[in-house]
Amino acid sequence: MLLAKGIAMLEITAIIMGKPTTIHPTLIWDHDHQILIDTAHPGQLPLLQEAAAQEGVLLEHITDIVLTHQDIDHIGGLPAVIEQANHAPRVWSSDIEKPYIEGRKRLIKITDEALASLDLMFPPETPAAFRAAFRKMLEHPPHANVTAQLLGGDKLDACGGITVINTPGHTPGHISLYHHSSQILIAGDALTAENGKLAAPTPAATLDYEMALHSLKALVDYPTQHVICYHGGLCSGQLNEQIARISAGAVV
Ligand SMILES: [Zn+2]
């Protein structure tokens, strides 16, 4: 969905763990840059290519990949996106997330407990071979090198300016991004949305919930026309006010 000149929210839907699951990577581009923010689940490259093509962007022309954080639904497509690119894209993340994305540390949410309870999450008819392969994938997820570091407050000089905002909580090094020319905030998993309404992050998926709420205060300073939530999609309206209320712990 094209939201403004040079920025589109993609929509990728597939059955994950027996349930239809939709995620929303973002594409931002200008004459010299084509930037993909988050790379979908492992195995979703064709869906990502198709979604990009619908916006008139060929994924093989990608110049930059920005990862908001290390979770598998955000980094799963990273090696495949790099592989299909005509020229090796820059890969950006925060320094804290880098060793996880590069496969040097086990993903922070893939604990022994999480792996032990994995079996309960599959639909009962899931074949044993699939369960074993899925578990192996989580223990050794797709990984690739991060080639450039993003610090909170950095402003990328591409596409009219994109500011990096530190939003730790969901993971320790989670970042959100603000696209200046469209006044669109790419929240990653710092916020969620349901039916166009902005909502607090999901406690069960959030490593440090207090910190995640506190981090939202940093988003309020940016005049925002739309928020793209990776889970939940697009929100529009009185967003700065809503973010402030969510950050204060109010149910909105
Ligand atoms: Zn996510």
XYZ file of C-alpha atoms and ligand atoms in Angstrom:
253
model
C 0.000 0.000 0.000
C 1.585 3.285 -1.160
C 1.260 5.770 1.727
C 3.127 8.768 0.314
C 5.724 9.402 -2.360
C 8.435 6.755 -1.965
C 7.044 4.857 1.008
C 4.846 1.764 0.994
C 3.647 -0.653 3.638
C 3.839 -4.240 2.385
C 1.463 -6.973 3.443
C 2.654 -10.576 3.681
C 0.193 -13.252 4.773
C 0.917 -16.934 5.277
C -0.057 -19.776 7.573
C 2.401 -19.822 10.484
C 2.015 -22.470 13.205
C -1.392 -23.326 11.766
C -2.745 -19.759 11.822
C -2.977 -17.168 9.045
C -0.447 -14.506 10.044
C 0.055 -11.112 8.434
C 3.162 -8.983 8.765
C 4.065 -5.574 7.369
C 7.597 -4.848 6.156
C 8.104 -1.297 4.826
C 9.745 -0.113 1.613
C 11.200 3.394 1.325
C 12.833 4.605 -1.862
C 14.148 7.555 -3.834
C 16.227 7.852 -6.989
C 19.337 6.355 -5.383
C 18.048 4.146 -2.572
C 15.650 1.282 -2.113
C 15.389 0.431 1.546
C 13.595 -2.592 2.972
C 12.708 -2.483 6.649
C 12.507 -6.036 8.035
C 12.646 -9.156 5.906
C 9.687 -11.392 6.864
C 9.747 -15.032 7.988
C 12.139 -17.620 6.541
C 10.863 -18.871 3.190
C 8.776 -15.799 2.367
C 11.076 -14.308 -0.296
C 8.642 -14.876 -3.209
C 5.863 -13.146 -1.238
C 8.196 -10.266 -0.417
C 9.282 -9.911 -4.062
C 5.677 -9.930 -5.205
C 4.587 -7.367 -2.601
C 7.475 -5.071 -3.568
C 6.721 -5.449 -7.282
C 3.146 -4.362 -6.640
C 4.614 -1.039 -5.463
C 6.772 -0.822 -8.583
C 9.973 -1.751 -6.723
C 12.139 -4.677 -7.803
C 13.581 -6.331 -4.722
C 16.763 -7.225 -6.611
C 17.537 -3.480 -6.768
C 17.514 -3.200 -2.987
C 20.372 -1.016 -1.660
C 19.739 -1.207 2.087
C 18.103 -3.544 4.574
C 17.217 -2.157 7.990
C 16.347 -4.603 10.776
C 14.307 -3.220 13.659
C 15.337 -6.169 15.826
C 16.398 -9.822 15.950
C 13.084 -11.725 16.078
C 12.733 -14.481 13.492
C 9.740 -12.868 11.716
C 11.942 -9.812 11.038
C 15.308 -11.415 10.175
C 14.123 -14.723 8.704
C 14.346 -13.542 5.103
C 17.665 -11.695 5.468
C 20.066 -14.098 3.711
C 17.573 -14.751 0.912
C 16.987 -11.024 0.291
C 20.755 -10.395 0.197
C 21.299 -13.380 -2.088
C 18.777 -12.274 -4.715
C 20.053 -8.650 -4.828
C 22.010 -7.489 -7.871
C 24.537 -5.694 -5.632
C 25.220 -6.573 -2.002
C 22.946 -4.327 0.059
C 24.061 -2.608 3.250
C 22.538 -4.302 6.296
C 21.755 -2.030 9.236
C 20.817 -2.762 12.830
C 21.555 -1.495 16.308
C 24.797 -2.717 17.843
C 22.929 -4.653 20.530
C 20.980 -6.740 17.994
C 23.941 -7.357 15.676
C 25.449 -10.540 17.248
C 22.023 -12.208 17.284
C 21.291 -11.302 13.656
C 24.726 -12.583 12.660
C 24.110 -15.939 14.348
C 26.871 -15.442 16.938
C 24.371 -15.541 19.824
C 21.205 -17.596 20.109
C 18.129 -15.414 19.506
C 17.206 -13.971 22.871
C 13.641 -15.349 22.919
C 14.696 -18.860 21.848
C 15.372 -20.051 25.378
C 15.440 -23.720 26.443
C 11.973 -23.150 27.946
C 10.639 -21.675 24.707
C 12.004 -24.645 22.750
C 10.528 -27.088 25.278
C 7.066 -25.542 24.966
C 7.255 -25.316 21.179
C 5.469 -28.627 20.669
C 2.354 -27.306 22.388
C 2.093 -24.493 19.858
C 1.802 -26.658 16.749
C -1.600 -27.776 15.549
C -1.944 -31.482 16.527
C -1.802 -32.708 12.920
C 1.664 -31.179 12.359
C 4.010 -33.941 11.113
C 6.952 -34.837 13.360
C 9.469 -34.086 10.600
C 8.118 -30.539 10.247
C 8.251 -30.001 14.013
C 11.881 -31.154 14.108
C 12.853 -28.966 11.149
C 11.139 -25.932 12.679
C 12.919 -26.452 15.971
C 16.248 -26.772 14.198
C 15.563 -23.565 12.278
C 14.930 -21.690 15.548
C 18.122 -23.084 17.077
C 20.109 -22.134 13.979
C 18.139 -19.379 12.289
C 18.985 -17.811 8.939
C 21.700 -15.233 9.553
C 23.902 -12.755 7.728
C 26.398 -10.041 8.539
C 25.267 -6.630 9.683
C 27.476 -4.184 7.800
C 26.446 -0.856 9.304
C 25.408 0.253 12.752
C 22.424 2.418 13.645
C 22.441 4.544 16.777
C 19.418 6.237 18.292
C 19.261 9.799 16.953
C 21.120 8.942 13.727
C 19.530 10.473 10.661
C 20.063 8.540 7.465
C 20.571 10.918 4.618
C 18.396 8.886 2.227
C 14.836 9.337 0.993
C 14.359 12.778 2.542
C 15.806 11.689 5.892
C 15.049 8.753 8.162
C 15.697 9.138 11.889
C 16.522 6.170 14.104
C 14.757 6.082 17.475
C 15.859 3.675 20.205
C 12.820 1.756 21.461
C 14.207 -1.013 23.693
C 11.837 -3.319 25.538
C 10.486 -5.738 22.935
C 14.144 -6.716 22.567
C 17.113 -4.881 24.148
C 18.235 -3.166 20.931
C 14.899 -2.616 19.183
C 14.728 0.506 17.004
C 11.904 2.386 15.325
C 12.282 4.697 12.323
C 10.774 8.043 11.381
C 10.477 9.028 7.715
C 10.522 12.811 7.703
C 8.994 13.736 4.354
C 5.869 11.616 4.905
C 5.770 11.974 8.722
C 5.362 8.212 8.946
C 6.626 6.287 11.947
C 7.744 2.696 11.359
C 7.218 1.282 14.832
C 8.410 -2.294 14.257
C 7.122 -4.182 17.295
C 7.293 -1.213 19.699
C 3.548 -0.806 19.108
C 0.836 -3.036 17.720
C -2.434 -2.262 15.971
C -5.807 -3.838 15.548
C -8.301 -2.787 12.893
C -6.560 0.541 12.396
C -6.386 1.328 16.102
C -3.043 1.748 17.803
C -2.439 -0.575 20.754
C 0.188 -1.285 23.381
C 2.900 -3.845 22.672
C 1.901 -7.448 23.367
C 3.147 -8.343 26.896
C 3.756 -12.021 26.060
C 6.028 -11.066 23.149
C 7.837 -8.281 25.025
C 11.039 -8.972 26.921
C 10.813 -5.945 29.251
C 7.326 -4.472 29.232
C 8.030 -1.491 31.531
C 10.944 -0.513 29.367
C 8.864 -0.936 26.213
C 6.232 1.485 27.515
C 8.881 3.934 28.666
C 10.540 3.818 25.223
C 7.352 5.062 23.596
C 7.907 8.477 25.155
C 10.678 9.039 22.626
C 8.193 8.621 19.755
C 5.851 11.375 20.910
C 8.176 14.176 19.744
C 7.776 13.285 16.070
C 4.676 14.723 14.357
C 3.111 11.586 12.933
C 0.536 11.153 10.165
C 0.628 7.364 10.110
C 2.181 4.572 12.144
C 3.122 1.267 10.518
C 3.032 -1.604 13.019
C 4.700 -4.800 11.803
C 1.878 -6.723 13.446
C -1.401 -4.934 12.828
C -0.525 -2.611 9.985
C -1.498 1.002 9.480
C -2.915 3.542 11.929
C -3.818 7.149 11.172
C -5.321 9.993 13.222
C -4.336 11.669 16.513
C -1.354 9.424 16.897
C 1.004 11.446 19.086
C -1.703 11.741 21.713
C -2.476 8.010 21.499
C 1.178 7.036 21.816
C 1.528 9.247 24.907
C -1.489 7.568 26.500
C -0.233 4.059 25.727
C 3.158 4.988 27.143
C 1.490 6.162 30.361
C -0.065 2.697 30.656
C -3.584 3.852 29.721
C -5.853 1.439 27.910
C -6.803 3.229 24.691
Zn 7.563 -9.313 15.178
